[in-house]
Short mmCIF file of C-alpha atoms in Angstrom, two decimals:
data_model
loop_
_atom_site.label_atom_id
_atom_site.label_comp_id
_atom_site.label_asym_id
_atom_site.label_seq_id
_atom_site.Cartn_x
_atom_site.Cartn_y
_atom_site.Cartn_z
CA UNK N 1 3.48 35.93 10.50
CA UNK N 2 4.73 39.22 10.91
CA UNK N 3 2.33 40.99 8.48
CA UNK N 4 -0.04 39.51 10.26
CA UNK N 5 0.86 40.31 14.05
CA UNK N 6 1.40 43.97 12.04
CA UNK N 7 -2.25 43.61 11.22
CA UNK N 8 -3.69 42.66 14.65
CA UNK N 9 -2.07 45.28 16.22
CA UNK N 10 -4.07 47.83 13.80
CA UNK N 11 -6.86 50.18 15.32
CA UNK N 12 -10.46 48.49 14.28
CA UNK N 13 -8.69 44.98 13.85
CA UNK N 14 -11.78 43.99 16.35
CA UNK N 15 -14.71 45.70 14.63
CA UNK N 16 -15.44 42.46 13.21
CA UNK N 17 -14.69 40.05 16.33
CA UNK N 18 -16.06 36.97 14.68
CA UNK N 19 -13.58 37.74 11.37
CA UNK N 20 -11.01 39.09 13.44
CA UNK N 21 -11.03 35.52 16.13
CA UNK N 22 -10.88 33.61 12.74
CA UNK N 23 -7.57 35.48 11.34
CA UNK N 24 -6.17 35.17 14.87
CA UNK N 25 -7.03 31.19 14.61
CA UNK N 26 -5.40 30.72 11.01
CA UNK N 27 -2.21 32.93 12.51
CA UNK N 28 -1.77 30.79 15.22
CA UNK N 29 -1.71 27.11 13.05
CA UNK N 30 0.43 28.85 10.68
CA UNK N 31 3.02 29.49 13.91
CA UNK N 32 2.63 26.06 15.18
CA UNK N 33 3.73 24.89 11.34
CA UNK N 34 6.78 26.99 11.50
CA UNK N 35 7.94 26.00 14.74
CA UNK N 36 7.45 22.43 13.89
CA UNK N 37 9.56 23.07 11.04
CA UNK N 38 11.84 24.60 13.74
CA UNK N 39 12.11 21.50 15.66
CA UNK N 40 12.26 19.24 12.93
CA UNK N 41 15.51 21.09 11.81
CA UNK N 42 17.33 21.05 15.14
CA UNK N 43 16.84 16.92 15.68
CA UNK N 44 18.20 16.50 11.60
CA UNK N 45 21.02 18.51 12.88
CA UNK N 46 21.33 16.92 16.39
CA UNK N 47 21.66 13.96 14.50
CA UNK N 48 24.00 14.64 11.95
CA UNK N 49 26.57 15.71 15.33
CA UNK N 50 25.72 12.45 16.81
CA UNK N 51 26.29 10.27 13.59
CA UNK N 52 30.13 12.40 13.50
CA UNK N 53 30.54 11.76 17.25
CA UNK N 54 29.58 7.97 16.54
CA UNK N 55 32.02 7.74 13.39
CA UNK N 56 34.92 9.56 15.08
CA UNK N 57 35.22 7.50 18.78
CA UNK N 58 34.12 4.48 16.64
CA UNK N 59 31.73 3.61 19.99
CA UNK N 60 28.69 1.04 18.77
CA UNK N 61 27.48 1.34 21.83
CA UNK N 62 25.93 5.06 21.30
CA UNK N 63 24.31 2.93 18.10
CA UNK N 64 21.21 1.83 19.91
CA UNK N 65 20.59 5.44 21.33
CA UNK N 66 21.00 7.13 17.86
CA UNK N 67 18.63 4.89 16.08
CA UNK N 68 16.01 5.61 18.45
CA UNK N 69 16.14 8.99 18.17
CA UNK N 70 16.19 8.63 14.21
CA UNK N 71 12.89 6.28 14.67
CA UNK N 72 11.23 9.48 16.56
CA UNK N 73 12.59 12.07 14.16
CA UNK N 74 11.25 9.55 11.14
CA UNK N 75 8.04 9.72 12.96
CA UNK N 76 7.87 13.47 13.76
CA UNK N 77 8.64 14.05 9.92
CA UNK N 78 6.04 11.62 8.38
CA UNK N 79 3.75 13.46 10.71
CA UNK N 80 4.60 16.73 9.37
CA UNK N 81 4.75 15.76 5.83
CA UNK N 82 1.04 14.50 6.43
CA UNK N 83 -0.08 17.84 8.42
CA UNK N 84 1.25 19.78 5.41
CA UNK N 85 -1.18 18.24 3.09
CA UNK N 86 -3.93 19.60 5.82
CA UNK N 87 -3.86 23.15 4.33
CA UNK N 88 -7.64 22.84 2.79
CA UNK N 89 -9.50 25.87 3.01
CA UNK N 90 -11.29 24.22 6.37
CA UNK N 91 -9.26 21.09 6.89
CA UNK N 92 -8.71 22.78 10.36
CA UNK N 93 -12.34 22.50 10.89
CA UNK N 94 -14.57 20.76 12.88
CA UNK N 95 -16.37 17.98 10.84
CA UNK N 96 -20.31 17.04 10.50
CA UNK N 97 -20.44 13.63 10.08
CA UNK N 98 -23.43 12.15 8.53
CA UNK N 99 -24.40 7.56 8.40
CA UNK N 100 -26.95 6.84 5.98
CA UNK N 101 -27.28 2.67 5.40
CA UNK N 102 -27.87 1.80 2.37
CA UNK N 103 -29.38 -1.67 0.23
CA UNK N 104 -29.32 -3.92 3.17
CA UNK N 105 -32.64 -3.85 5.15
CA UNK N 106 -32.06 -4.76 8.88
CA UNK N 107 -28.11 -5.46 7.71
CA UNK N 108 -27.46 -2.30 6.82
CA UNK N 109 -29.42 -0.74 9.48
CA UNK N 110 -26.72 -2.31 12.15
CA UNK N 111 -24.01 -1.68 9.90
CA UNK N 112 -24.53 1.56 10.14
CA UNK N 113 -24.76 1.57 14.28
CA UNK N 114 -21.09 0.12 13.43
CA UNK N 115 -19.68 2.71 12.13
CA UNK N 116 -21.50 5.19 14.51
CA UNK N 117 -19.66 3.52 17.18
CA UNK N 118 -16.22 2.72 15.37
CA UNK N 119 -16.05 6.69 14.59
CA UNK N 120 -17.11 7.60 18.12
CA UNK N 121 -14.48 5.68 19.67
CA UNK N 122 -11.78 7.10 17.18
CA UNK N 123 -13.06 10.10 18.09
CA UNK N 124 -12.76 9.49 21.80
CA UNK N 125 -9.18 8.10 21.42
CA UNK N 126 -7.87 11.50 19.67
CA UNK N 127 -9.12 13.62 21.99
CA UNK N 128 -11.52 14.92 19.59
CA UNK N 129 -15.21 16.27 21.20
CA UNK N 130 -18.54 14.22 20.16
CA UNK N 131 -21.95 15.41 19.83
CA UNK N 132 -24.31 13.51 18.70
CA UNK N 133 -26.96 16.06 16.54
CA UNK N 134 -29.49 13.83 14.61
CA UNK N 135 -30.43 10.02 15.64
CA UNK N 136 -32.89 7.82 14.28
CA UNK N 137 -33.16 4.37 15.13
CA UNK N 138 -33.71 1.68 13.00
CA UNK N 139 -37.24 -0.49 12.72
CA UNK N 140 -35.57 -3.35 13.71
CA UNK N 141 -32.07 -2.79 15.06
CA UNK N 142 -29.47 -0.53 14.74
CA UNK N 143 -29.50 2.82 12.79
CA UNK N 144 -31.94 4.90 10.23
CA UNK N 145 -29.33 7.38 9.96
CA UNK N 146 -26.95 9.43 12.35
CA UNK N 147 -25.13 12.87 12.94
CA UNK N 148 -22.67 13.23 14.94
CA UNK N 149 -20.05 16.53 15.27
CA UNK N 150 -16.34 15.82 15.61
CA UNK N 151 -14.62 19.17 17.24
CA UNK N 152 -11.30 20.20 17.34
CA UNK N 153 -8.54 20.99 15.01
CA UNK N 154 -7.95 18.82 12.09
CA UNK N 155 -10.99 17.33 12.30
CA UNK N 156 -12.43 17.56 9.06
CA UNK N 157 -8.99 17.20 7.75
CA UNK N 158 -8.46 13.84 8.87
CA UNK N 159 -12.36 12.75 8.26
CA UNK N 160 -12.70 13.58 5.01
CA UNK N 161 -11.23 10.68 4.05
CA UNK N 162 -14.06 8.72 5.23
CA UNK N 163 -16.55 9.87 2.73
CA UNK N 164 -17.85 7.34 0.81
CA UNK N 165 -19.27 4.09 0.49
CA UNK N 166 -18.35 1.38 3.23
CA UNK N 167 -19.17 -2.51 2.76
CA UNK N 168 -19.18 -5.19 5.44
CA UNK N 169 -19.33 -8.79 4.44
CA UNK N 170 -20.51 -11.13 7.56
CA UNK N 171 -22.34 -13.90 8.69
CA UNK N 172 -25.47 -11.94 9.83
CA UNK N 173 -26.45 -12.50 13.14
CA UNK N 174 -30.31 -12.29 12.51
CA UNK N 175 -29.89 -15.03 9.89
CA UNK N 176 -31.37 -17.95 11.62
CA UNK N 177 -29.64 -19.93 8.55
CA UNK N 178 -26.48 -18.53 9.37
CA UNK N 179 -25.54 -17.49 6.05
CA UNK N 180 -23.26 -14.96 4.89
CA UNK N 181 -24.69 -11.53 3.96
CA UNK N 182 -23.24 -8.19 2.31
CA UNK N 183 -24.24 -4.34 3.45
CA UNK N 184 -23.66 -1.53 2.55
CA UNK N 185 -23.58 2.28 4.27
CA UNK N 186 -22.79 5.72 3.31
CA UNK N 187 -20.78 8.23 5.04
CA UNK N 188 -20.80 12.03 4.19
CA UNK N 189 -18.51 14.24 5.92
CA UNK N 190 -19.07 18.19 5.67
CA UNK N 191 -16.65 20.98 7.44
CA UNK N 192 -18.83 23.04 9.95
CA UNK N 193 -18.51 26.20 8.97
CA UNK N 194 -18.36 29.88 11.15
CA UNK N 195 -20.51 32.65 9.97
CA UNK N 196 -17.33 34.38 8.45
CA UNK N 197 -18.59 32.09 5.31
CA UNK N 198 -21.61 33.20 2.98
CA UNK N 199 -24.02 30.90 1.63
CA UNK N 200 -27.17 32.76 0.42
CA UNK N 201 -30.08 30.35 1.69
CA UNK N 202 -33.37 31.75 0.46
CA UNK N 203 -35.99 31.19 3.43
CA UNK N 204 -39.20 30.48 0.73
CA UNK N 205 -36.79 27.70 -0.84
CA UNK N 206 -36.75 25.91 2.74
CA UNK N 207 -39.50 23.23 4.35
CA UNK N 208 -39.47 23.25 8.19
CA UNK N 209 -40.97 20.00 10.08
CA UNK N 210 -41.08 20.20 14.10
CA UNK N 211 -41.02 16.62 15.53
CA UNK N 212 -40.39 14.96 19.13
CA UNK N 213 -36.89 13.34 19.62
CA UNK N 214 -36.33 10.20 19.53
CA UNK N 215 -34.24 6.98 18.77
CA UNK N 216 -31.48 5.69 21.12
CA UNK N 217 -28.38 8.05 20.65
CA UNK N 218 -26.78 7.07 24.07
CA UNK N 219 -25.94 10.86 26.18
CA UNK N 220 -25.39 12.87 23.95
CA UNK N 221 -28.80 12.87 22.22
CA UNK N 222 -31.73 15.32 23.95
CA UNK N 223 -34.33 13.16 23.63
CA UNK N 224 -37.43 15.54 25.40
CA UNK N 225 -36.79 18.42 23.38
CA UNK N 226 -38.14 19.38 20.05
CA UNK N 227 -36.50 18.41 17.14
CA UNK N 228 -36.16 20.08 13.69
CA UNK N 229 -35.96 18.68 10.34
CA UNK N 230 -35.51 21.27 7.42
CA UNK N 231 -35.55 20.19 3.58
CA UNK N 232 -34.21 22.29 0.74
CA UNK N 233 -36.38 21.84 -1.91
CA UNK N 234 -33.95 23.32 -4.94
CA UNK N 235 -31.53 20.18 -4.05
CA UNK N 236 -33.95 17.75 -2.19
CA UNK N 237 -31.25 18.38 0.77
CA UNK N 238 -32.81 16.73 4.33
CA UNK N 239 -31.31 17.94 8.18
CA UNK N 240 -32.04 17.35 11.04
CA UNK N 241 -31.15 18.09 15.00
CA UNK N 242 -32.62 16.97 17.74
CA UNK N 243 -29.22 17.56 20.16
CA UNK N 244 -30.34 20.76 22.02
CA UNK N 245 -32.28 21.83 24.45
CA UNK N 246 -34.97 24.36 22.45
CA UNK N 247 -36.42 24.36 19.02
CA UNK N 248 -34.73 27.33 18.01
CA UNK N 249 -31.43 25.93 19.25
CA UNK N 250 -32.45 22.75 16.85
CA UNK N 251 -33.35 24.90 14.01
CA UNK N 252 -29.75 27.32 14.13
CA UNK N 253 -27.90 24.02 14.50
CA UNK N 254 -30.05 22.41 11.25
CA UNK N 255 -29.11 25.99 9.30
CA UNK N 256 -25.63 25.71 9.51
CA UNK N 257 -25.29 21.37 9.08
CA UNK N 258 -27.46 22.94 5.74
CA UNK N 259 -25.16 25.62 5.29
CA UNK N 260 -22.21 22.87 5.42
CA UNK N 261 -23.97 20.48 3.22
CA UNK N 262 -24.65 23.36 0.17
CA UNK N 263 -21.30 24.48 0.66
CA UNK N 264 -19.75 21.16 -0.04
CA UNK N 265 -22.38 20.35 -3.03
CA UNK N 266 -20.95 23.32 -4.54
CA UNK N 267 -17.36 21.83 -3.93
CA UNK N 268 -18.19 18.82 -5.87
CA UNK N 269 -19.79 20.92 -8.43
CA UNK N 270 -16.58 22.35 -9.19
CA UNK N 271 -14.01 19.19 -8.48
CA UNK N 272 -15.89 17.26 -10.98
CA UNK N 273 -16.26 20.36 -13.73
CA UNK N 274 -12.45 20.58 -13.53
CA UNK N 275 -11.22 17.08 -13.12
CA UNK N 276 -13.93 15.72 -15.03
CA UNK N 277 -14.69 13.12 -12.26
CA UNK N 278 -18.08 11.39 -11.66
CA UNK N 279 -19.25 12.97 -8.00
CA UNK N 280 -17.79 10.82 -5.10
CA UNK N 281 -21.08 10.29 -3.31
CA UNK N 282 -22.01 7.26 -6.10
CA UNK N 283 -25.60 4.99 -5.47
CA UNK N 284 -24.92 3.00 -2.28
CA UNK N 285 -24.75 -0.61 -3.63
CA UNK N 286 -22.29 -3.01 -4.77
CA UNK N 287 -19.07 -1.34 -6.86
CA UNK N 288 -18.86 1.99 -5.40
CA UNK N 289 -17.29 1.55 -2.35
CA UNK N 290 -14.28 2.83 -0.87
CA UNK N 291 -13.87 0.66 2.11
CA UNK N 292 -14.30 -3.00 2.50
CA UNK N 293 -14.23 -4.48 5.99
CA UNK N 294 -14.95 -8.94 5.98
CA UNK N 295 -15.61 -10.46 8.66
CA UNK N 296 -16.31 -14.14 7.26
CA UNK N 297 -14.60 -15.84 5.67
CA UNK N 298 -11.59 -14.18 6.67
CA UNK N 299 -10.66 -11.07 8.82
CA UNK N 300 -10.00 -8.11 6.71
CA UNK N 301 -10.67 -4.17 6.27
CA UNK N 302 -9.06 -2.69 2.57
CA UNK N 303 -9.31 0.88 1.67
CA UNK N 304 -9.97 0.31 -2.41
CA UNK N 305 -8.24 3.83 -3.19
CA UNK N 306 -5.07 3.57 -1.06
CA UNK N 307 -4.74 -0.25 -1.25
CA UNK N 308 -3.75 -0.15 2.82
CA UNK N 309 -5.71 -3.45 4.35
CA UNK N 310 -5.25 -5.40 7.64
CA UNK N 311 -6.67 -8.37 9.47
CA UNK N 312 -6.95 -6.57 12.80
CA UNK N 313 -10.71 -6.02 11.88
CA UNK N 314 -11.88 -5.53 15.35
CA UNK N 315 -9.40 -3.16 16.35
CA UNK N 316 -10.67 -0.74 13.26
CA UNK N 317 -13.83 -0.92 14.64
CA UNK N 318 -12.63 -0.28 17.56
CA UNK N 319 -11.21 3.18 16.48
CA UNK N 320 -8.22 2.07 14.92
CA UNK N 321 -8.59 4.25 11.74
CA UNK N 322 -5.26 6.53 12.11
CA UNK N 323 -3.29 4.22 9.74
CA UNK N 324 -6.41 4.03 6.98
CA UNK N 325 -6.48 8.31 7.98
CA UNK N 326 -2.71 8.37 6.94
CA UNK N 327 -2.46 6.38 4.28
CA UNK N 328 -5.03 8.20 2.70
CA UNK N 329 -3.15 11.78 3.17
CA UNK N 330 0.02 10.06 1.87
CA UNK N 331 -2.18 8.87 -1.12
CA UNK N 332 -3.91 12.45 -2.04
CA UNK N 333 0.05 13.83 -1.12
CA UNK N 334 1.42 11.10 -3.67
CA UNK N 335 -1.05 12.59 -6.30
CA UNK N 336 -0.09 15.67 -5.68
CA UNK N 337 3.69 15.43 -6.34
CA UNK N 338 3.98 11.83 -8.25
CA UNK N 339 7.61 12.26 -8.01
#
């Protein structure tokens, strides 16, 4: 941190403000690691004089008081250990969140307003900011596909892990037989990136379609203004905005969710050359999904990949994805050091 106050202080440090606000950013999450650290070390050693103090006047009753404040220290160290495996190039980035249903019909179509909502509220509940970029209602009910921006630190850290496949298993409610039906719906998650990152987009490779807003995205959709959809035609690579107030806004806020989305393809490109992995983004159907949430004919939601389930299915879709969000870190960290 040092070398790098050393280098702020340096004449034409702010020629580039946009590179120079970035360095500043990544300086200041690297200080709030190390004083974490900090703290962490004065409560182990606070403790380790209370544990002496208990032991030497023999008192039980100073028990209770010390095992609280192990419980919190416990706490403040799993949530450390999990922050530390947050040091992606752009985990500290905002994420663009994208809902695509999948095999399903009218099912899927409301699964998919599901999740919208379930990842709203979490979103809500963290303190993270929501904006809703791209909505398109379904034909019958629910959701053709959504976008939605989560902003504020960590947030494409902690998303990330919701990329994949999710399956519900219900009784559907627009089943006049009342029988029991599976769907199935995709979720993409992309950092946003800042213009300090270069992805060469050639303008003749791009196809730009102008259309009116619409669909039911609640506030945070603009639904007078005129929205943008741009395709890639090299990767067959579809975005869209319809959250601000011009065209132009729409199209510069389309560019970058592209810029995100070519960024990450390239990612994958490379994870799956050197791990020799199939791509995570599999055909959204039966077998390829990471998340399984039943409704009927029990209560359930099981992440496949860390194994972590509970029966509190309502209160996930309520927002209640931090222990499905951490048990995923502890898996990737587990991976990482098996010992």
């Amino acid at each position: 941190m040092e070398i790098n106050e050393a280098k702020m202080a340096e004449p034409g440090f702010w020629d580039n403000p946009e590179t120079a606000q970035s360095f500043i950013n990544e300086n200041n999450r690297l200080k709030k690691k190390y004083d974490n650290f900090n703290e962490l070390n004065e409560e182990a050693e606070d403790l380790e004089v209370n544990l002496e103090l208990i032991e030497e006047e023999n008192d039980d009753s100073m028990m209770e008081e010390f095992e609280e404040s192990l419980a919190q220290t416990k706490s403040h160290l799993e949530k450390y250990r999990l922050g530390m495996l947050l040091n992606g190039k752009y985990d500290a980035n905002n994420a663009i969140l994208e809902i695509h249903p999948g095999a399903g019909g009218t099912e899927s179509h409301d699964w998919g307003m599901m999740l919208f909502r379930m990842y709203t509220r979490w979103a809500d509940q963290n303190g993270f900011k929501l904006e809703t970029l791209n909505y398109q209602a379904g034909e019958v009910a629910g959701i053709d596909t959504a976008t939605i921006m989560v902003s504020g630190e960590n947030a494409y850290g902690y998303l990330k892990s919701e990329k994949g496949v999710h399956r519900l298993v219900r009784i559907s409610p627009f089943d006049s037989a009342g029988r029991r039906h599976t769907s199935f719906a995709s979720v993409d998650v992309m950092p946003e990136l800042d213009d300090t990152v270069d992805i060469e987009i050639n303008p003749a490779d791009l196809r730009v379609d102008v259309y009116r807003a619409s669909g039911a995205g609640g506030q945070h959709v603009n639904k007078t203004s005129s929205a943008v959809r741009i395709t890639h035609e090299p990767t067959g690579i579809v975005v869209a905005s319809q959250a601000q107030r011009s065209q132009l806004q729409n199209r510069e806020t389309a560019m970058n969710m592209l810029k995100s989305k070519l960024y990450e393809l390239e990612e994958e490109k490379k994870e799956q050359q050197k791990a020799q992995l199939e791509g995570e983004q599999k055909e959204i159907g039966w077998g390829s999904q990471i998340r399984s949430y039943v409704f009927h004919p029990y209560s359930m939601v099981k992440d496949h990949r860390t194994n972590y389930e509970t029966a509190k299915a309502q209160d996930v879709m309520d927002g209640d994805l931090n222990p499905f969000i951490n048990a995923y870190l502890q898996w990737k960290l587990s991976k990482r050091n098996p010992e």
